mmCIF file with all atom_site columns, C-alpha atoms in Angstrom:
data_model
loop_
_atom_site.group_PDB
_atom_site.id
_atom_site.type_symbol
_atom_site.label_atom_id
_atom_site.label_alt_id
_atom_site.label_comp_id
_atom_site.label_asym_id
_atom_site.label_entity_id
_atom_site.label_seq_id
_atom_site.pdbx_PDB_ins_code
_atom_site.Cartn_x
_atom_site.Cartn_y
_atom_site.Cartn_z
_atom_site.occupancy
_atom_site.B_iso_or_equiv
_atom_site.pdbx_formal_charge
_atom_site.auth_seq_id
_atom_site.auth_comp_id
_atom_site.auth_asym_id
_atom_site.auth_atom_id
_atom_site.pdbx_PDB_model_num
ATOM 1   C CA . UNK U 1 1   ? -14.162 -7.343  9.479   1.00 75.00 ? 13  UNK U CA 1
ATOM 2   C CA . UNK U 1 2   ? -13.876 -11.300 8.719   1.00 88.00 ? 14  UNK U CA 1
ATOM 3   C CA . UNK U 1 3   ? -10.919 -12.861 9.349   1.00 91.00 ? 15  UNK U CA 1
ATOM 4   C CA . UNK U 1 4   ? -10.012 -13.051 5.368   1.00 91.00 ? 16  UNK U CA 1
ATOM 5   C CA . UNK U 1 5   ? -10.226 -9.482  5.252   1.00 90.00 ? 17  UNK U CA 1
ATOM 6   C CA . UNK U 1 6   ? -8.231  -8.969  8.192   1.00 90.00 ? 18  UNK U CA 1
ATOM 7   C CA . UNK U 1 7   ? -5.610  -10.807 6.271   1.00 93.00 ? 19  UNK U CA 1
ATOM 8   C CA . UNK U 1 8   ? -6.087  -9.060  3.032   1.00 93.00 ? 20  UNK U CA 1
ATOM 9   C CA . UNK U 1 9   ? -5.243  -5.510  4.962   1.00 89.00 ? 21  UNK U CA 1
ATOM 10  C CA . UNK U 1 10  ? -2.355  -6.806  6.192   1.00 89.00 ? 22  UNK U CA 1
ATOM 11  C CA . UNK U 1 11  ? -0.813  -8.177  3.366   1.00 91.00 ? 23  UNK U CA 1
ATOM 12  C CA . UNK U 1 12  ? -1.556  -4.979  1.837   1.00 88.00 ? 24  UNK U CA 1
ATOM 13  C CA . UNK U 1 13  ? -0.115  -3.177  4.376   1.00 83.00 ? 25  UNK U CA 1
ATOM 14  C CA . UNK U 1 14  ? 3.251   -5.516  4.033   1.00 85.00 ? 26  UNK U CA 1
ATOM 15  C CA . UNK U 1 15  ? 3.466   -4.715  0.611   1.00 85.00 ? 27  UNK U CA 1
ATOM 16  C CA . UNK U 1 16  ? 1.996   -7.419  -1.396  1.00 89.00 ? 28  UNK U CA 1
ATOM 17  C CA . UNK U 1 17  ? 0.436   -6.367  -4.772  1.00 92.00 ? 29  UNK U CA 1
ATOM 18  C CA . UNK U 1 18  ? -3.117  -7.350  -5.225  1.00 92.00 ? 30  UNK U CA 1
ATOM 19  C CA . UNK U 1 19  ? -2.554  -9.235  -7.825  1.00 94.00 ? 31  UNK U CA 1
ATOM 20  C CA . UNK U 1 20  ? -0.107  -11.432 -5.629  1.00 95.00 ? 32  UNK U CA 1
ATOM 21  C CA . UNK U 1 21  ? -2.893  -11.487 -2.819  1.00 95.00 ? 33  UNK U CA 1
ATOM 22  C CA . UNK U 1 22  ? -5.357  -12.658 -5.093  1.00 96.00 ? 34  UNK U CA 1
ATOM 23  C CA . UNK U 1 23  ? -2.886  -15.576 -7.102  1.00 96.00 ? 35  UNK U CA 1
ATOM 24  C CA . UNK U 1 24  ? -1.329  -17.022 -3.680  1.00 96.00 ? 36  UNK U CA 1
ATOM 25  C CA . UNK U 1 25  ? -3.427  -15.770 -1.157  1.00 95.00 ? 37  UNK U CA 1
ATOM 26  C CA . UNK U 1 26  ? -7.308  -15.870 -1.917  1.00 95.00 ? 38  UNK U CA 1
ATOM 27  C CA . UNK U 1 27  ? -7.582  -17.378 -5.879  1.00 95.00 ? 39  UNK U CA 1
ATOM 28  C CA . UNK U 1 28  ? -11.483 -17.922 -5.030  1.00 93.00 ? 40  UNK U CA 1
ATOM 29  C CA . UNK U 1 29  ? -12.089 -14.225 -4.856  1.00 93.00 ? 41  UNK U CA 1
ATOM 30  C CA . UNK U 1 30  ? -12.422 -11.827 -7.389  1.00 90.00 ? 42  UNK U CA 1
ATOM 31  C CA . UNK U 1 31  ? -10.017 -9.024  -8.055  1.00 91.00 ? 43  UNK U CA 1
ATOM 32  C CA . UNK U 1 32  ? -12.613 -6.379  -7.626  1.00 88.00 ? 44  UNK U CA 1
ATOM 33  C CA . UNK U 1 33  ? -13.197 -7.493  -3.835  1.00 89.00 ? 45  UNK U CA 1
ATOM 34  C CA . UNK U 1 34  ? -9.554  -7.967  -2.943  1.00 91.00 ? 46  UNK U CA 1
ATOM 35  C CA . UNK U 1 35  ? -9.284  -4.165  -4.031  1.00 89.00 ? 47  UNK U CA 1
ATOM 36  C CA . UNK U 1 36  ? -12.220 -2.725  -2.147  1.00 86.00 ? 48  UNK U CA 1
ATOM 37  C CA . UNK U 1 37  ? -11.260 -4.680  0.546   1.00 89.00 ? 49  UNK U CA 1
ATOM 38  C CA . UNK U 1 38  ? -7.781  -3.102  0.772   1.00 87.00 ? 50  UNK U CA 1
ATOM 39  C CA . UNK U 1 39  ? -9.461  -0.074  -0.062  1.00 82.00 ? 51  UNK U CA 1
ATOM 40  C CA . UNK U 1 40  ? -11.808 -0.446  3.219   1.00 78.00 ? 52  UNK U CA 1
ATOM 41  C CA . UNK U 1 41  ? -9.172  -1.100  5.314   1.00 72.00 ? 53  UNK U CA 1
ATOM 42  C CA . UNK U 1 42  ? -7.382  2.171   4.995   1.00 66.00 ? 54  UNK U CA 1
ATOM 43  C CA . UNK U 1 43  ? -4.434  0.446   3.230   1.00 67.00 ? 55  UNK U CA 1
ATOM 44  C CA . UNK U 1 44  ? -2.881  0.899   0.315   1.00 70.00 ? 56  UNK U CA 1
ATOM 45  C CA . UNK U 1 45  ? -0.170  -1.566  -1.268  1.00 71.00 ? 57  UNK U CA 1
ATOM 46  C CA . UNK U 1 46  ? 2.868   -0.350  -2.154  1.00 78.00 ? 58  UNK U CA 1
ATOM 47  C CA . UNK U 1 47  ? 2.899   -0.636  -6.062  1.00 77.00 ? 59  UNK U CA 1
ATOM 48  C CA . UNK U 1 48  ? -0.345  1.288   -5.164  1.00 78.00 ? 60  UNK U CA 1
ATOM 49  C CA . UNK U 1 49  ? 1.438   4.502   -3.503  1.00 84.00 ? 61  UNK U CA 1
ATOM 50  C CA . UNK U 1 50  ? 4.360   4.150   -5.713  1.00 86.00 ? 62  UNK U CA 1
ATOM 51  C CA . UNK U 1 51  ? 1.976   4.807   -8.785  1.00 84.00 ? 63  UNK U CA 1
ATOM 52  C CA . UNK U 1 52  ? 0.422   7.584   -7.108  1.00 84.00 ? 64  UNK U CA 1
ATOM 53  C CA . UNK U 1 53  ? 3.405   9.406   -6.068  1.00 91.00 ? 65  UNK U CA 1
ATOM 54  C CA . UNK U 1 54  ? 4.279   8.569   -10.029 1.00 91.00 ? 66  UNK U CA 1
ATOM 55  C CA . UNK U 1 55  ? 1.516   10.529  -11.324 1.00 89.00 ? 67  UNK U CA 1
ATOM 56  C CA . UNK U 1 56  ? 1.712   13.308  -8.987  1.00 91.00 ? 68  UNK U CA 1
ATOM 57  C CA . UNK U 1 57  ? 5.061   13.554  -9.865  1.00 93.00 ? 69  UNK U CA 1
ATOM 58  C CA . UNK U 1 58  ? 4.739   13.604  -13.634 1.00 92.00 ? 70  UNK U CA 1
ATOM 59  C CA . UNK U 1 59  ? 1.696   16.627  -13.197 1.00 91.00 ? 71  UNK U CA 1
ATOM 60  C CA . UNK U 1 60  ? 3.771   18.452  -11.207 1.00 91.00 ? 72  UNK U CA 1
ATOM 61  C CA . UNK U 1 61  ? 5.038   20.316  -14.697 1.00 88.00 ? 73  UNK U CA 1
ATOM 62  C CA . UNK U 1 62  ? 1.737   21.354  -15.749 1.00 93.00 ? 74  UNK U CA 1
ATOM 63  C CA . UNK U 1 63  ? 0.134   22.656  -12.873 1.00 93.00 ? 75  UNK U CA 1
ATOM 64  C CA . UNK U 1 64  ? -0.321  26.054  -11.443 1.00 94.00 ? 76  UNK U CA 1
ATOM 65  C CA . UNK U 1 65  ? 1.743   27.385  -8.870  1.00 92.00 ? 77  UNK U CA 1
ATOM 66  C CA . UNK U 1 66  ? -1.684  26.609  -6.315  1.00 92.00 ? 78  UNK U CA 1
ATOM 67  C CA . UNK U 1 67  ? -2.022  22.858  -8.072  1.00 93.00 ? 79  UNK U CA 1
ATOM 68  C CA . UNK U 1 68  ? 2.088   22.063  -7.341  1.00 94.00 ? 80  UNK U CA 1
ATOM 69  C CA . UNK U 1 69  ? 1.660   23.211  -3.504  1.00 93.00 ? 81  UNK U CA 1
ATOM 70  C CA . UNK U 1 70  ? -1.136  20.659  -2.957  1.00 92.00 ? 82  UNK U CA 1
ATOM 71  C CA . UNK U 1 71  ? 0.733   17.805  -5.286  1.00 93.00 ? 83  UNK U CA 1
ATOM 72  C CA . UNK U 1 72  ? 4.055   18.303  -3.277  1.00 94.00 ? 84  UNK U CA 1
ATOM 73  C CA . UNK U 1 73  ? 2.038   18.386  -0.027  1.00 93.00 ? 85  UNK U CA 1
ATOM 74  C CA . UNK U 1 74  ? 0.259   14.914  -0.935  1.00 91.00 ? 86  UNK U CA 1
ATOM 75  C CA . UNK U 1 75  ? 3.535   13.811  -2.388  1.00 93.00 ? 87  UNK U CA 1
ATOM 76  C CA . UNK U 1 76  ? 5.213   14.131  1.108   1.00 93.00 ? 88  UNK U CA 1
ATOM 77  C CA . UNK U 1 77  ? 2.162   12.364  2.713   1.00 90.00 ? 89  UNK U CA 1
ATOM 78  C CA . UNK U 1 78  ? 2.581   9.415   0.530   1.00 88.00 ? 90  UNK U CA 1
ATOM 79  C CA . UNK U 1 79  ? 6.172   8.815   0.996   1.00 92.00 ? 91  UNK U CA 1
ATOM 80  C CA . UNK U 1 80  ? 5.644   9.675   4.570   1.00 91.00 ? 92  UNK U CA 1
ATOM 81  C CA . UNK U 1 81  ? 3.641   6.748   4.366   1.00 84.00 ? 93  UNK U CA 1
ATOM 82  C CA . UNK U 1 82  ? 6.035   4.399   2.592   1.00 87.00 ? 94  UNK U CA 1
ATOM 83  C CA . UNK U 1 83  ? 8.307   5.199   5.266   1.00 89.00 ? 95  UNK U CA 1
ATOM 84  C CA . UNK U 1 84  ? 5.729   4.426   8.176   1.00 86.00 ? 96  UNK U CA 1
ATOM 85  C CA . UNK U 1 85  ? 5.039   1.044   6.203   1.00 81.00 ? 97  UNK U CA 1
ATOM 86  C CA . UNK U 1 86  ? 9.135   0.491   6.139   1.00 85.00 ? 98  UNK U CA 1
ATOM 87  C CA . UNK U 1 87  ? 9.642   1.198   9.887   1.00 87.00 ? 99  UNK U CA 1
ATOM 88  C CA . UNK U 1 88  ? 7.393   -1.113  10.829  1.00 84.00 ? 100 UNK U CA 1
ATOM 89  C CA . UNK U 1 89  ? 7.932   -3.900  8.639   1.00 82.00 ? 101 UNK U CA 1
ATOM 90  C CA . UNK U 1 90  ? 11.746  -3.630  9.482   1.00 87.00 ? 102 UNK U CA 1
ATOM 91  C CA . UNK U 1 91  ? 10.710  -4.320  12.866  1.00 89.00 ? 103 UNK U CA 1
ATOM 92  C CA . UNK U 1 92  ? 8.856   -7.147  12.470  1.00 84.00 ? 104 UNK U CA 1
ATOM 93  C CA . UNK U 1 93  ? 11.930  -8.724  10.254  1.00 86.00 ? 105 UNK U CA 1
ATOM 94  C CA . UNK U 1 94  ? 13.857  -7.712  12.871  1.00 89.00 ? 106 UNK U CA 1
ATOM 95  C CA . UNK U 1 95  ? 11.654  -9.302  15.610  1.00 90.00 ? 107 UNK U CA 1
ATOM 96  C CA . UNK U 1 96  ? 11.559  -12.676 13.257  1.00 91.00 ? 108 UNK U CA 1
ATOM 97  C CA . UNK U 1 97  ? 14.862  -12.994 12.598  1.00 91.00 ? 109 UNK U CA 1
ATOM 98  C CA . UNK U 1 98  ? 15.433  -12.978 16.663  1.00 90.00 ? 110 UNK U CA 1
ATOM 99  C CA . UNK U 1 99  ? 13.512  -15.495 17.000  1.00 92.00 ? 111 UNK U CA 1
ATOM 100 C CA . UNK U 1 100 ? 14.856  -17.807 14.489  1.00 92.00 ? 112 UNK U CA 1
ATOM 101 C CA . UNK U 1 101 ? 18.048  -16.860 16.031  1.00 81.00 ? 113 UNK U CA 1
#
């Protein structure tokens, strides 16, 4: 993985939407390789998660019995996620504002 892309996964990872990424971050590439990029990296933004657990959400009232057990088990692997993400972005804030004292 290239340095760029390094950088791409980890402002995914932070929370930056890809179209922020692309705008401020990288305007030379297109918004197609941003998101397989992200996509490679095992990351998801969190607009990106937040849709998801949207949607899962909202077909939740349709589905069969089966269909909700799976949605509600994904659903708690996405938040579970979010919350992973927050932990360890409120350390890093936490670490930065130490050093800036």
């Amino acid at each position: 993985m290239t340095d760029a892309e390094k950088r791409i996964v980890q402002l995914a990872a932070e929370g930056w939407p890809i179209t922020k990424i692309v705008e401020e971050e990288f305007p030379d590439w297109d918004y197609a390789d941003v998101y397989w990029t992200v996509r490679g990296g095992g990351q998801r933004s969190a607009r990106g998660i937040k849709k998801m657990i949207s949607n899962r959400l909202e077909g939740l009232a349709s589905a069969s019995k089966s269909e909700r057990k799976e949605l509600i088990a994904e659903i708690g692997e996405l938040v579970t996620h979010l919350y992973g993400n927050h932990k360890n972005m409120s350390k890093k804030l936490a670490a930065i504002r130490k050093v800036l004292g």
